[in-house]
JSON list of N, CA and C in Angstrom, two decimals:
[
{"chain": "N", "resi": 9, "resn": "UNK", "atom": "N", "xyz": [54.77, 38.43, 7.23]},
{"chain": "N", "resi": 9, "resn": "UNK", "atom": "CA", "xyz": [54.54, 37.31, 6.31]},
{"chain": "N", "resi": 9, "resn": "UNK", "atom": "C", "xyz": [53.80, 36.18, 7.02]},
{"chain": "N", "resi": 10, "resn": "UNK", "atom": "N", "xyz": [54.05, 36.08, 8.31]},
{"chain": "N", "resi": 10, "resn": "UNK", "atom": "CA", "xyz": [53.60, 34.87, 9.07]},
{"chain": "N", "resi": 10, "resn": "UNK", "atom": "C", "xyz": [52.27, 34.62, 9.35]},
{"chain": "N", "resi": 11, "resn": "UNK", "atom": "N", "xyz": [52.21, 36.14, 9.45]},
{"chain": "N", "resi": 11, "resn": "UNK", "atom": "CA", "xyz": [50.39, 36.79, 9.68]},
{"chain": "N", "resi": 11, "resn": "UNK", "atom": "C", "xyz": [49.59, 36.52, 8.52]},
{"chain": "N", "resi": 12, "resn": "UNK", "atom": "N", "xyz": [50.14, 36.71, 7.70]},
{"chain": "N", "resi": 12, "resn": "UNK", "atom": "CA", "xyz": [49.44, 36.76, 6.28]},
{"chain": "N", "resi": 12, "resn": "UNK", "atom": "C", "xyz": [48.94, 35.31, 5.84]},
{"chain": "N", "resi": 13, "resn": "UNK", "atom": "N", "xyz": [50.10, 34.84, 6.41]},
{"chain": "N", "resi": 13, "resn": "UNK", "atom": "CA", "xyz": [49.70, 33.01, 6.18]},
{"chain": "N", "resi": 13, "resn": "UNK", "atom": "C", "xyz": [48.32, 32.83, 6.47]},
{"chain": "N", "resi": 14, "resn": "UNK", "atom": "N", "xyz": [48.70, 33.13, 8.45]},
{"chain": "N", "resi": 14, "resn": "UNK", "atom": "CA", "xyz": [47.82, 32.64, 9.19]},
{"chain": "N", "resi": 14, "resn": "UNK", "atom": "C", "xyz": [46.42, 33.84, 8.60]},
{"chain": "N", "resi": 15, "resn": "UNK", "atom": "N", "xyz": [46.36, 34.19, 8.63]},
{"chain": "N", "resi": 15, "resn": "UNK", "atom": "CA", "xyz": [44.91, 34.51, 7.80]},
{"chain": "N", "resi": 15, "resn": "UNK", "atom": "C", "xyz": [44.51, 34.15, 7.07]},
{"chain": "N", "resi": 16, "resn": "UNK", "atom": "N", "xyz": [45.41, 33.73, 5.87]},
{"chain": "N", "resi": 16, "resn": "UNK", "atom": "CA", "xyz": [45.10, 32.72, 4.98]},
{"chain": "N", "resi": 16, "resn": "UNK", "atom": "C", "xyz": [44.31, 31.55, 5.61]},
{"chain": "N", "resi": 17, "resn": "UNK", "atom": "N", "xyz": [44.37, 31.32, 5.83]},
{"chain": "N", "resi": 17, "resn": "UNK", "atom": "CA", "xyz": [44.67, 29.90, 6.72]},
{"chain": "N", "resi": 17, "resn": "UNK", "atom": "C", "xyz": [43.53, 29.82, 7.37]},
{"chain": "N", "resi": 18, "resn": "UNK", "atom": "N", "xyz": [43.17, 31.02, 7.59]},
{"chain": "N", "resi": 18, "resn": "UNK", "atom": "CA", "xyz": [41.98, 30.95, 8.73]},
{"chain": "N", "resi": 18, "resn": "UNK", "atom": "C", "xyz": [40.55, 31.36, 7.58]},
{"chain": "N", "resi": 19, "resn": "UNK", "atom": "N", "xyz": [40.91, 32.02, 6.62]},
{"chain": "N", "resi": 19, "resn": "UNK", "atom": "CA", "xyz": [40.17, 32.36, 5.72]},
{"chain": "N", "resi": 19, "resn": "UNK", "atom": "C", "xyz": [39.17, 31.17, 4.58]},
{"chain": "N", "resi": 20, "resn": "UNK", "atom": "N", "xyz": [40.69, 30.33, 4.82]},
{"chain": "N", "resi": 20, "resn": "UNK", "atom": "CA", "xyz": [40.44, 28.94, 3.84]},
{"chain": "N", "resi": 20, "resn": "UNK", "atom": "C", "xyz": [39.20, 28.24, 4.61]},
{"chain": "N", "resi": 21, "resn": "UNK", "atom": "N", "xyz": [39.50, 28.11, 6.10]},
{"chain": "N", "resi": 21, "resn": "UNK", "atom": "CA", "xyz": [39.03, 27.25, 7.53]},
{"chain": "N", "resi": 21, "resn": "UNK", "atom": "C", "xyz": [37.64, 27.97, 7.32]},
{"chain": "N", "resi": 22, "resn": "UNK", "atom": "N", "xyz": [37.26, 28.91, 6.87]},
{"chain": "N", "resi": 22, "resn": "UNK", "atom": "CA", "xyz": [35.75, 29.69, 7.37]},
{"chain": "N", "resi": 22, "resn": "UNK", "atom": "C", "xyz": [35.19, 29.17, 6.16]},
{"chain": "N", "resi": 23, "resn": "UNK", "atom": "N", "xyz": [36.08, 29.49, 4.82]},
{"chain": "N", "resi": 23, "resn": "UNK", "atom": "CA", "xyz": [35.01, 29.33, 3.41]},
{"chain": "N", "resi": 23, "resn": "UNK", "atom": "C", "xyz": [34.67, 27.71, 3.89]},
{"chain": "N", "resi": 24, "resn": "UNK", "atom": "N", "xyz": [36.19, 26.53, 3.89]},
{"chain": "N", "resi": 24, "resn": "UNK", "atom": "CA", "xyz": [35.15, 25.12, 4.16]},
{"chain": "N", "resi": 24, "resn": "UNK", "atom": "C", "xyz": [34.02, 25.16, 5.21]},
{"chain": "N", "resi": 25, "resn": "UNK", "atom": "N", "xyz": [34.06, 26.01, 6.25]},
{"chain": "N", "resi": 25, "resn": "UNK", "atom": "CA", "xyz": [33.47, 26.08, 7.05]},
{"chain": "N", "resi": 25, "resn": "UNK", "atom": "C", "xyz": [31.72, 26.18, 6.44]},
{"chain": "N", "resi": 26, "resn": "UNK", "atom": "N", "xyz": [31.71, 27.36, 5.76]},
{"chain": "N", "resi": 26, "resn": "UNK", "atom": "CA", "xyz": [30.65, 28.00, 5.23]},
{"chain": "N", "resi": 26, "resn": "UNK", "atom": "C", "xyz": [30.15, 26.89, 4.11]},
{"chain": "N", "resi": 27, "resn": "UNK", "atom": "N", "xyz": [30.91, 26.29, 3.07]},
{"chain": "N", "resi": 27, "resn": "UNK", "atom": "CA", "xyz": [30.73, 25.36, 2.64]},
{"chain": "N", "resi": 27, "resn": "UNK", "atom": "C", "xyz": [29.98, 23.90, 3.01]},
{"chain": "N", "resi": 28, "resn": "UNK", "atom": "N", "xyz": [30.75, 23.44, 4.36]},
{"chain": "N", "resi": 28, "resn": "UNK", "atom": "CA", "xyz": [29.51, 22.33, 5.15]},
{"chain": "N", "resi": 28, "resn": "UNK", "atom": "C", "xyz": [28.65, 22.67, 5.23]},
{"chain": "N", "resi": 29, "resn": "UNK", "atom": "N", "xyz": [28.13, 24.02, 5.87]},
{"chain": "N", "resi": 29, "resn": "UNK", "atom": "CA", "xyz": [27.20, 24.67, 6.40]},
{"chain": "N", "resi": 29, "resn": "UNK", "atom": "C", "xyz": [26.31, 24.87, 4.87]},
{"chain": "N", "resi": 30, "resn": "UNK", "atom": "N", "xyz": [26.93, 24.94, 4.15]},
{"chain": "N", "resi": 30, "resn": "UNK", "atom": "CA", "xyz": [25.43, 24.94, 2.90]},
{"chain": "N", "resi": 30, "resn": "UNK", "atom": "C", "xyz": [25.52, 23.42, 2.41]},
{"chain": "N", "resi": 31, "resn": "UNK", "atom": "N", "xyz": [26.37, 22.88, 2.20]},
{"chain": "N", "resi": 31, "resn": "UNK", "atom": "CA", "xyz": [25.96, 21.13, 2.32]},
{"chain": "N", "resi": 31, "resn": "UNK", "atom": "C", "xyz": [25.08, 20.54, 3.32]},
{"chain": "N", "resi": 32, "resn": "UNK", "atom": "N", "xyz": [25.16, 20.99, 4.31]},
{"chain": "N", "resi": 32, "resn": "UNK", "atom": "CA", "xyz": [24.63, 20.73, 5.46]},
{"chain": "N", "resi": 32, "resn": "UNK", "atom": "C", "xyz": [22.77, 21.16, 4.79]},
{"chain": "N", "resi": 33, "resn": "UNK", "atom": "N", "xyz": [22.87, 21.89, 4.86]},
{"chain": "N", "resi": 33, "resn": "UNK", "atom": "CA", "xyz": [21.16, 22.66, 4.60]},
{"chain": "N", "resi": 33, "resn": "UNK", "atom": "C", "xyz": [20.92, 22.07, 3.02]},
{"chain": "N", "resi": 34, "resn": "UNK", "atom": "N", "xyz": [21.42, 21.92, 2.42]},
{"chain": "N", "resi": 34, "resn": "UNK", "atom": "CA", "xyz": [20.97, 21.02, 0.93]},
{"chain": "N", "resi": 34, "resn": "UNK", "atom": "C", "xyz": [20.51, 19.85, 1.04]},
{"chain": "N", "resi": 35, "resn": "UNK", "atom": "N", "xyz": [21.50, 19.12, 2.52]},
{"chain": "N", "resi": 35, "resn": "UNK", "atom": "CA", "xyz": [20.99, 17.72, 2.78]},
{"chain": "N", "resi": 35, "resn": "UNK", "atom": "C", "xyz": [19.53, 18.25, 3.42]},
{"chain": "N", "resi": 36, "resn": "UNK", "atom": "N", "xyz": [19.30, 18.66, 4.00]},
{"chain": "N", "resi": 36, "resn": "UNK", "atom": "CA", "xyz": [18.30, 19.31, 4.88]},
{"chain": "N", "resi": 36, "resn": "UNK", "atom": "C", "xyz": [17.08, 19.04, 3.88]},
{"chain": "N", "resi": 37, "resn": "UNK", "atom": "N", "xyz": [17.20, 19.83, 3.21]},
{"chain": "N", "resi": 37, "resn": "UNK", "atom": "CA", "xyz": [16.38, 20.50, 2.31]},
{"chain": "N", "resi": 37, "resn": "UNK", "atom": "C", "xyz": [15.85, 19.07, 1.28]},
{"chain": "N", "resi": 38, "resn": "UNK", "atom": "N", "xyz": [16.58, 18.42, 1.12]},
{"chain": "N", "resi": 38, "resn": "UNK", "atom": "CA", "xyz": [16.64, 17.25, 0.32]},
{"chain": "N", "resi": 38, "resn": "UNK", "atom": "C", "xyz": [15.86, 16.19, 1.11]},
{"chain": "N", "resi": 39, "resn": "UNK", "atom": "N", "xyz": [16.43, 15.89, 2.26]},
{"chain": "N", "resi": 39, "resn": "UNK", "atom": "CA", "xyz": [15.33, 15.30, 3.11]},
{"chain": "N", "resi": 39, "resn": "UNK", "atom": "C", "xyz": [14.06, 15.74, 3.28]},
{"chain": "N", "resi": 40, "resn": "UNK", "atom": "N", "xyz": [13.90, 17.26, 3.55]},
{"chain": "N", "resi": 40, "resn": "UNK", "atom": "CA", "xyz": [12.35, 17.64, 3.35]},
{"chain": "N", "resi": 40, "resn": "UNK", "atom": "C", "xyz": [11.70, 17.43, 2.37]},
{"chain": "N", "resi": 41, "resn": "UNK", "atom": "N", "xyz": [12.33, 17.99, 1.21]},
{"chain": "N", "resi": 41, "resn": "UNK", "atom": "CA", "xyz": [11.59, 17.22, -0.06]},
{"chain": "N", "resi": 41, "resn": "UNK", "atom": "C", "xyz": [10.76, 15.97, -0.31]},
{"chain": "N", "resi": 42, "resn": "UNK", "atom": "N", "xyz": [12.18, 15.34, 0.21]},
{"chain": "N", "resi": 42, "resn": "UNK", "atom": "CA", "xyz": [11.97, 13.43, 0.09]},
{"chain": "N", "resi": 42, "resn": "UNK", "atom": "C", "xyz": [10.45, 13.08, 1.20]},
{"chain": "N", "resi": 43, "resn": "UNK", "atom": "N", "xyz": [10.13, 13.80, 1.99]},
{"chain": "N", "resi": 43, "resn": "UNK", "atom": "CA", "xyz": [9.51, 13.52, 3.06]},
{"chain": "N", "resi": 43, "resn": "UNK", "atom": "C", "xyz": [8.24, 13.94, 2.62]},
{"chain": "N", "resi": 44, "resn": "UNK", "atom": "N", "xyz": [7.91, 15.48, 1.77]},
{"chain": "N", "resi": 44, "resn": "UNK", "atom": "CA", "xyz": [6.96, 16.04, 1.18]},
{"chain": "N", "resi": 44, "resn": "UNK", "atom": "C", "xyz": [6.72, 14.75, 0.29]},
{"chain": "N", "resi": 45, "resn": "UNK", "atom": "N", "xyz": [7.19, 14.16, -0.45]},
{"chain": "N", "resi": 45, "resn": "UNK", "atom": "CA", "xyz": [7.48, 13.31, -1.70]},
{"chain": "N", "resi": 45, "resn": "UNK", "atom": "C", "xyz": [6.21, 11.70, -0.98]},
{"chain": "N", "resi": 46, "resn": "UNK", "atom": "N", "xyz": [7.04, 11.70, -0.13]},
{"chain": "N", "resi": 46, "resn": "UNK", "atom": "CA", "xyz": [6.52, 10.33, 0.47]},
{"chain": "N", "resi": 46, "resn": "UNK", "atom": "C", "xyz": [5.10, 10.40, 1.23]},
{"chain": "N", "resi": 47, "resn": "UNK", "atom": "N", "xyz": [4.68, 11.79, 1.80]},
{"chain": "N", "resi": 47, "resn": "UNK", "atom": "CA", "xyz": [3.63, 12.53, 2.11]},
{"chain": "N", "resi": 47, "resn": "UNK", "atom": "C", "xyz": [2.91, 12.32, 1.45]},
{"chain": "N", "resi": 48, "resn": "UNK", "atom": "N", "xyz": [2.83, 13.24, -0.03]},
{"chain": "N", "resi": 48, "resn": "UNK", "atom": "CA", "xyz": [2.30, 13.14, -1.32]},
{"chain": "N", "resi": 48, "resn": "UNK", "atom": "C", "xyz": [1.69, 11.47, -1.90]},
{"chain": "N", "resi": 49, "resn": "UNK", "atom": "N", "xyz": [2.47, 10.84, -1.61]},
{"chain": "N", "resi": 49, "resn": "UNK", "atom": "CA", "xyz": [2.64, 9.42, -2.27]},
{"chain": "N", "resi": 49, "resn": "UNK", "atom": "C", "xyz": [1.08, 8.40, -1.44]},
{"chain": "N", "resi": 50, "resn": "UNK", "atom": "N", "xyz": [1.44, 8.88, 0.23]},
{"chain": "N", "resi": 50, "resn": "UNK", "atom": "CA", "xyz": [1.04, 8.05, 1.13]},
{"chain": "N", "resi": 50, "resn": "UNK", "atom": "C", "xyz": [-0.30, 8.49, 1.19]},
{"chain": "N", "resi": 51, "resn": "UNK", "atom": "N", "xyz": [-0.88, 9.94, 0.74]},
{"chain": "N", "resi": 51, "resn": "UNK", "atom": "CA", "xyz": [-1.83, 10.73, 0.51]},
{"chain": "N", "resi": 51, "resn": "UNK", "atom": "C", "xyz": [-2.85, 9.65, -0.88]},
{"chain": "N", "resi": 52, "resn": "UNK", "atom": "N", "xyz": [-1.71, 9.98, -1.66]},
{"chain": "N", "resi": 52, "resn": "UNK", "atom": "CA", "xyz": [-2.59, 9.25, -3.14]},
{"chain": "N", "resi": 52, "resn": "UNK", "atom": "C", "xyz": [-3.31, 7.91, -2.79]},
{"chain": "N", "resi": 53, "resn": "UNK", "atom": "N", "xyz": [-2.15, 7.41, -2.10]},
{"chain": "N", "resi": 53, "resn": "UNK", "atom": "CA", "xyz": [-2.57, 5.79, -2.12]},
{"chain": "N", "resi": 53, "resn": "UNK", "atom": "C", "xyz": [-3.59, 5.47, -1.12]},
{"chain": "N", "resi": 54, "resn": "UNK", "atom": "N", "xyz": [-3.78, 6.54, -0.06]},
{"chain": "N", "resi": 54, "resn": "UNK", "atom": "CA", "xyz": [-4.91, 6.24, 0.40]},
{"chain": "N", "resi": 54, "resn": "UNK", "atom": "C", "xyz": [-6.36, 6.59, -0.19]},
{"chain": "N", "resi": 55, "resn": "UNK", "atom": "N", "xyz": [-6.28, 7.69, -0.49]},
{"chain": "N", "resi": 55, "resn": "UNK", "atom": "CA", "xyz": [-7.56, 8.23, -1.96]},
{"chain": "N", "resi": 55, "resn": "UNK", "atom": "C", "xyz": [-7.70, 6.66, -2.91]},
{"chain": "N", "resi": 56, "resn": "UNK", "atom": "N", "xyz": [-6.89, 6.22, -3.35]},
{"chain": "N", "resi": 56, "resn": "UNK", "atom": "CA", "xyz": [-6.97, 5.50, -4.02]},
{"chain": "N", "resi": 56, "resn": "UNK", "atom": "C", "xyz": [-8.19, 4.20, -3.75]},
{"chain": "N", "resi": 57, "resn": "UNK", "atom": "N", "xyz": [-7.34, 3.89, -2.33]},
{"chain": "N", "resi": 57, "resn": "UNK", "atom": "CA", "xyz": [-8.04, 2.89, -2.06]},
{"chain": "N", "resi": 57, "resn": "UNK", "atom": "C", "xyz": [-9.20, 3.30, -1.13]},
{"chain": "N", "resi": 58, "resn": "UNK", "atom": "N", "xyz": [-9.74, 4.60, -1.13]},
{"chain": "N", "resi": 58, "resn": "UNK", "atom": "CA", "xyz": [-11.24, 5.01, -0.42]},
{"chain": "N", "resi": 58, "resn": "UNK", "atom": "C", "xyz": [-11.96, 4.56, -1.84]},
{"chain": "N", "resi": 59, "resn": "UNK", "atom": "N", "xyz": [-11.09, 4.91, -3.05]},
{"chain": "N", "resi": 59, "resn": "UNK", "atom": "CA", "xyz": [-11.84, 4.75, -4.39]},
{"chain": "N", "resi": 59, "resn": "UNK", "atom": "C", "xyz": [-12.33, 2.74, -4.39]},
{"chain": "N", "resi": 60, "resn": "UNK", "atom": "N", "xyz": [-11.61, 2.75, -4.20]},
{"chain": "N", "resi": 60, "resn": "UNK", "atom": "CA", "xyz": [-12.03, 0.94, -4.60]},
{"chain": "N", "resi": 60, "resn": "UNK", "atom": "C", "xyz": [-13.38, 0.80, -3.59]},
{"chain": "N", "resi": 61, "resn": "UNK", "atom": "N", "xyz": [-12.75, 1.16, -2.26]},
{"chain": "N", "resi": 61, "resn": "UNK", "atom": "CA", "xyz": [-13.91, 0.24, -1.84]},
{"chain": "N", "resi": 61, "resn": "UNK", "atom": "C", "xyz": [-15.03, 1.21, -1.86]},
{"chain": "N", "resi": 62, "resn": "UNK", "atom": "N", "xyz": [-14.68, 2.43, -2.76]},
{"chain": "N", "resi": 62, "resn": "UNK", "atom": "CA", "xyz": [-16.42, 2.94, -2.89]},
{"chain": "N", "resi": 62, "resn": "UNK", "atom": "C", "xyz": [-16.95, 1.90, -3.63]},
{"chain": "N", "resi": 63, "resn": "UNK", "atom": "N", "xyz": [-15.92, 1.76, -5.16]},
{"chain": "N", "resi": 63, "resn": "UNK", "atom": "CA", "xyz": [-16.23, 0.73, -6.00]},
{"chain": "N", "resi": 63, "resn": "UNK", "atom": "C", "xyz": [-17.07, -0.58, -5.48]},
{"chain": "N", "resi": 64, "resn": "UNK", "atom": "N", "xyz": [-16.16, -1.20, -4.69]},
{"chain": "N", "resi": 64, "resn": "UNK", "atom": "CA", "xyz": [-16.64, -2.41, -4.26]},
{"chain": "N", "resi": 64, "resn": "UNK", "atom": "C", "xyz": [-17.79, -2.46, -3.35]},
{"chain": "N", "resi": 65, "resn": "UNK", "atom": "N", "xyz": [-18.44, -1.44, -2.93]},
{"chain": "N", "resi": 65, "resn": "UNK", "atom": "CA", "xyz": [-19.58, -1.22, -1.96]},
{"chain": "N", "resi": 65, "resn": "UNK", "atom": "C", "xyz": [-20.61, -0.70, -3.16]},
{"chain": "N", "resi": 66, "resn": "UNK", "atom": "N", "xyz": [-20.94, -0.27, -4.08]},
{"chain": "N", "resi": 66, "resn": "UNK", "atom": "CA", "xyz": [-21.21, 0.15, -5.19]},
{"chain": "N", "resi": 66, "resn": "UNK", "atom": "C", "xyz": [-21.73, -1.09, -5.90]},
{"chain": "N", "resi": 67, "resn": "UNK", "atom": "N", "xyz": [-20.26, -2.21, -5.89]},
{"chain": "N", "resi": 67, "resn": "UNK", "atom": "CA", "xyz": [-20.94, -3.07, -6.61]},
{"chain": "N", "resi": 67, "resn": "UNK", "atom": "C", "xyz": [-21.99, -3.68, -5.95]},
{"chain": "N", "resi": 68, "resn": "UNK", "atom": "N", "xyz": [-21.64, -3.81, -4.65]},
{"chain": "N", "resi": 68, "resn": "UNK", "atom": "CA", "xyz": [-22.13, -5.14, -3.47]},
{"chain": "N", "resi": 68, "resn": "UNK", "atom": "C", "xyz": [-23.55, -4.77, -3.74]},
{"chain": "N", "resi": 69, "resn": "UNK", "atom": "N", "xyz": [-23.73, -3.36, -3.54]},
{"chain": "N", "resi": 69, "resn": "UNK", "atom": "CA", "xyz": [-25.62, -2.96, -3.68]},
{"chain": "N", "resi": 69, "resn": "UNK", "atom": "C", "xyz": [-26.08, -3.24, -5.03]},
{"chain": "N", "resi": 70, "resn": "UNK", "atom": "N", "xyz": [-25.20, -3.23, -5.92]},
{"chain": "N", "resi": 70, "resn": "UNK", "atom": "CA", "xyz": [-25.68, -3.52, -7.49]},
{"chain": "N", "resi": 70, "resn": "UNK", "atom": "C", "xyz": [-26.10, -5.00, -7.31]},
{"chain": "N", "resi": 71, "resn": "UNK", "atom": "N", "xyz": [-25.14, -5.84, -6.51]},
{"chain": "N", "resi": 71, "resn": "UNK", "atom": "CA", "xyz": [-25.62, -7.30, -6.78]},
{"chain": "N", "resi": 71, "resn": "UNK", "atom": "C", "xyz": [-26.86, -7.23, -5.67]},
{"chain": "N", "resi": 72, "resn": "UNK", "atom": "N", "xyz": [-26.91, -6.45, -4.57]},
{"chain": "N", "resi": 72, "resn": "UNK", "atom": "CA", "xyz": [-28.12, -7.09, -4.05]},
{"chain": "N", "resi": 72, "resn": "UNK", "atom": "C", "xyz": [-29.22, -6.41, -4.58]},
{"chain": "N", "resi": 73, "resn": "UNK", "atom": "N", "xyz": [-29.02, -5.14, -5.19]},
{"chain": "N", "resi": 73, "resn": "UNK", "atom": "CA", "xyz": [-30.27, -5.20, -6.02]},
{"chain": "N", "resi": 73, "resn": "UNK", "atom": "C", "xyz": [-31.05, -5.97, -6.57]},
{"chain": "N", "resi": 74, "resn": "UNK", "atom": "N", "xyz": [-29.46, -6.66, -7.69]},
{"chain": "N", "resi": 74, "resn": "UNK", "atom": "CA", "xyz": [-30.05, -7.68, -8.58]},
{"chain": "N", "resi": 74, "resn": "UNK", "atom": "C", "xyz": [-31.03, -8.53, -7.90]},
{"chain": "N", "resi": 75, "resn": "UNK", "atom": "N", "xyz": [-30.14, -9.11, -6.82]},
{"chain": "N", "resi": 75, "resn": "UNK", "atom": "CA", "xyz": [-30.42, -10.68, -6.01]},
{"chain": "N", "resi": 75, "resn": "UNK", "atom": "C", "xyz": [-31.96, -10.11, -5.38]},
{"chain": "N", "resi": 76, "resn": "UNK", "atom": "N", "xyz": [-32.34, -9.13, -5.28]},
{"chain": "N", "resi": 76, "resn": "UNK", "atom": "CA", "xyz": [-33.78, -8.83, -4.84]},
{"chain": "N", "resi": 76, "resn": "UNK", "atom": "C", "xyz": [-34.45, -8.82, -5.61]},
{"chain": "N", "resi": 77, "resn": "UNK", "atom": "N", "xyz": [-34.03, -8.50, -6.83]},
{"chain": "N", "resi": 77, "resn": "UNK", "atom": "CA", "xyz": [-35.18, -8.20, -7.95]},
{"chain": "N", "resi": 77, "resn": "UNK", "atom": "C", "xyz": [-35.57, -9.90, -8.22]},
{"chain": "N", "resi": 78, "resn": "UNK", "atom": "N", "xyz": [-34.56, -10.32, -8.45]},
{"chain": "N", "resi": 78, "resn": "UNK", "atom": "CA", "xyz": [-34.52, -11.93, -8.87]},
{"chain": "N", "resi": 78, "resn": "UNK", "atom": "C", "xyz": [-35.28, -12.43, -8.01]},
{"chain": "N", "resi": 79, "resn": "UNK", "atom": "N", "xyz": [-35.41, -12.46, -6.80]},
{"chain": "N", "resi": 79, "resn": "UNK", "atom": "CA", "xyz": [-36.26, -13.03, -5.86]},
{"chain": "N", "resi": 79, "resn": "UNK", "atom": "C", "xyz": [-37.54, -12.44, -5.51]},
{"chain": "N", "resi": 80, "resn": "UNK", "atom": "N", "xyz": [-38.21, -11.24, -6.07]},
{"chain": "N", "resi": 80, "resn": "UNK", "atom": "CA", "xyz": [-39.18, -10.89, -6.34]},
{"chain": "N", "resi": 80, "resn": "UNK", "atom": "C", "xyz": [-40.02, -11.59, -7.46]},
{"chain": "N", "resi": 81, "resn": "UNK", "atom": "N", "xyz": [-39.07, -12.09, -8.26]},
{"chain": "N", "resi": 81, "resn": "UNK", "atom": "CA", "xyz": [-39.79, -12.71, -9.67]},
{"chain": "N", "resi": 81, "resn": "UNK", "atom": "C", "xyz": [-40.20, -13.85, -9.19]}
]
């Protein structure tokens, strides 16, 4: 009977065991995500802003176009 406990016992000790051990790797896994996530994010926002200052270099030649043409006249 005593044995039987203690196996019990030891059986219970492995499943929590096994249990952290996949909590453990969910957190894991969750952090990688989060990290892909913020990757993703830090990716966009730089595209983003290559976009503006194409924009804003785009414009700058539009105005000195202008400002040349104007001073040709």
């Amino acid at each position: 009977l005593m044995l039987l406990l203690l196996l019990l016992m030891l059986l219970l000790l492995m499943l929590m065991l096994l249990m952290l051990l996949l909590l453990l790797l969910l957190m894991l896994l969750l952090l990688m995500l989060m990290l892909m996530l913020l990757l993703l994010l830090m990716l966009f926002m730089l595209l983003l802003l290559l976009l503006l200052m194409l924009m804003l270099l785009l414009l700058i030649l539009l105005q000195e176009k202008k400002f040349v043409k104007r001073l040709e006249k």
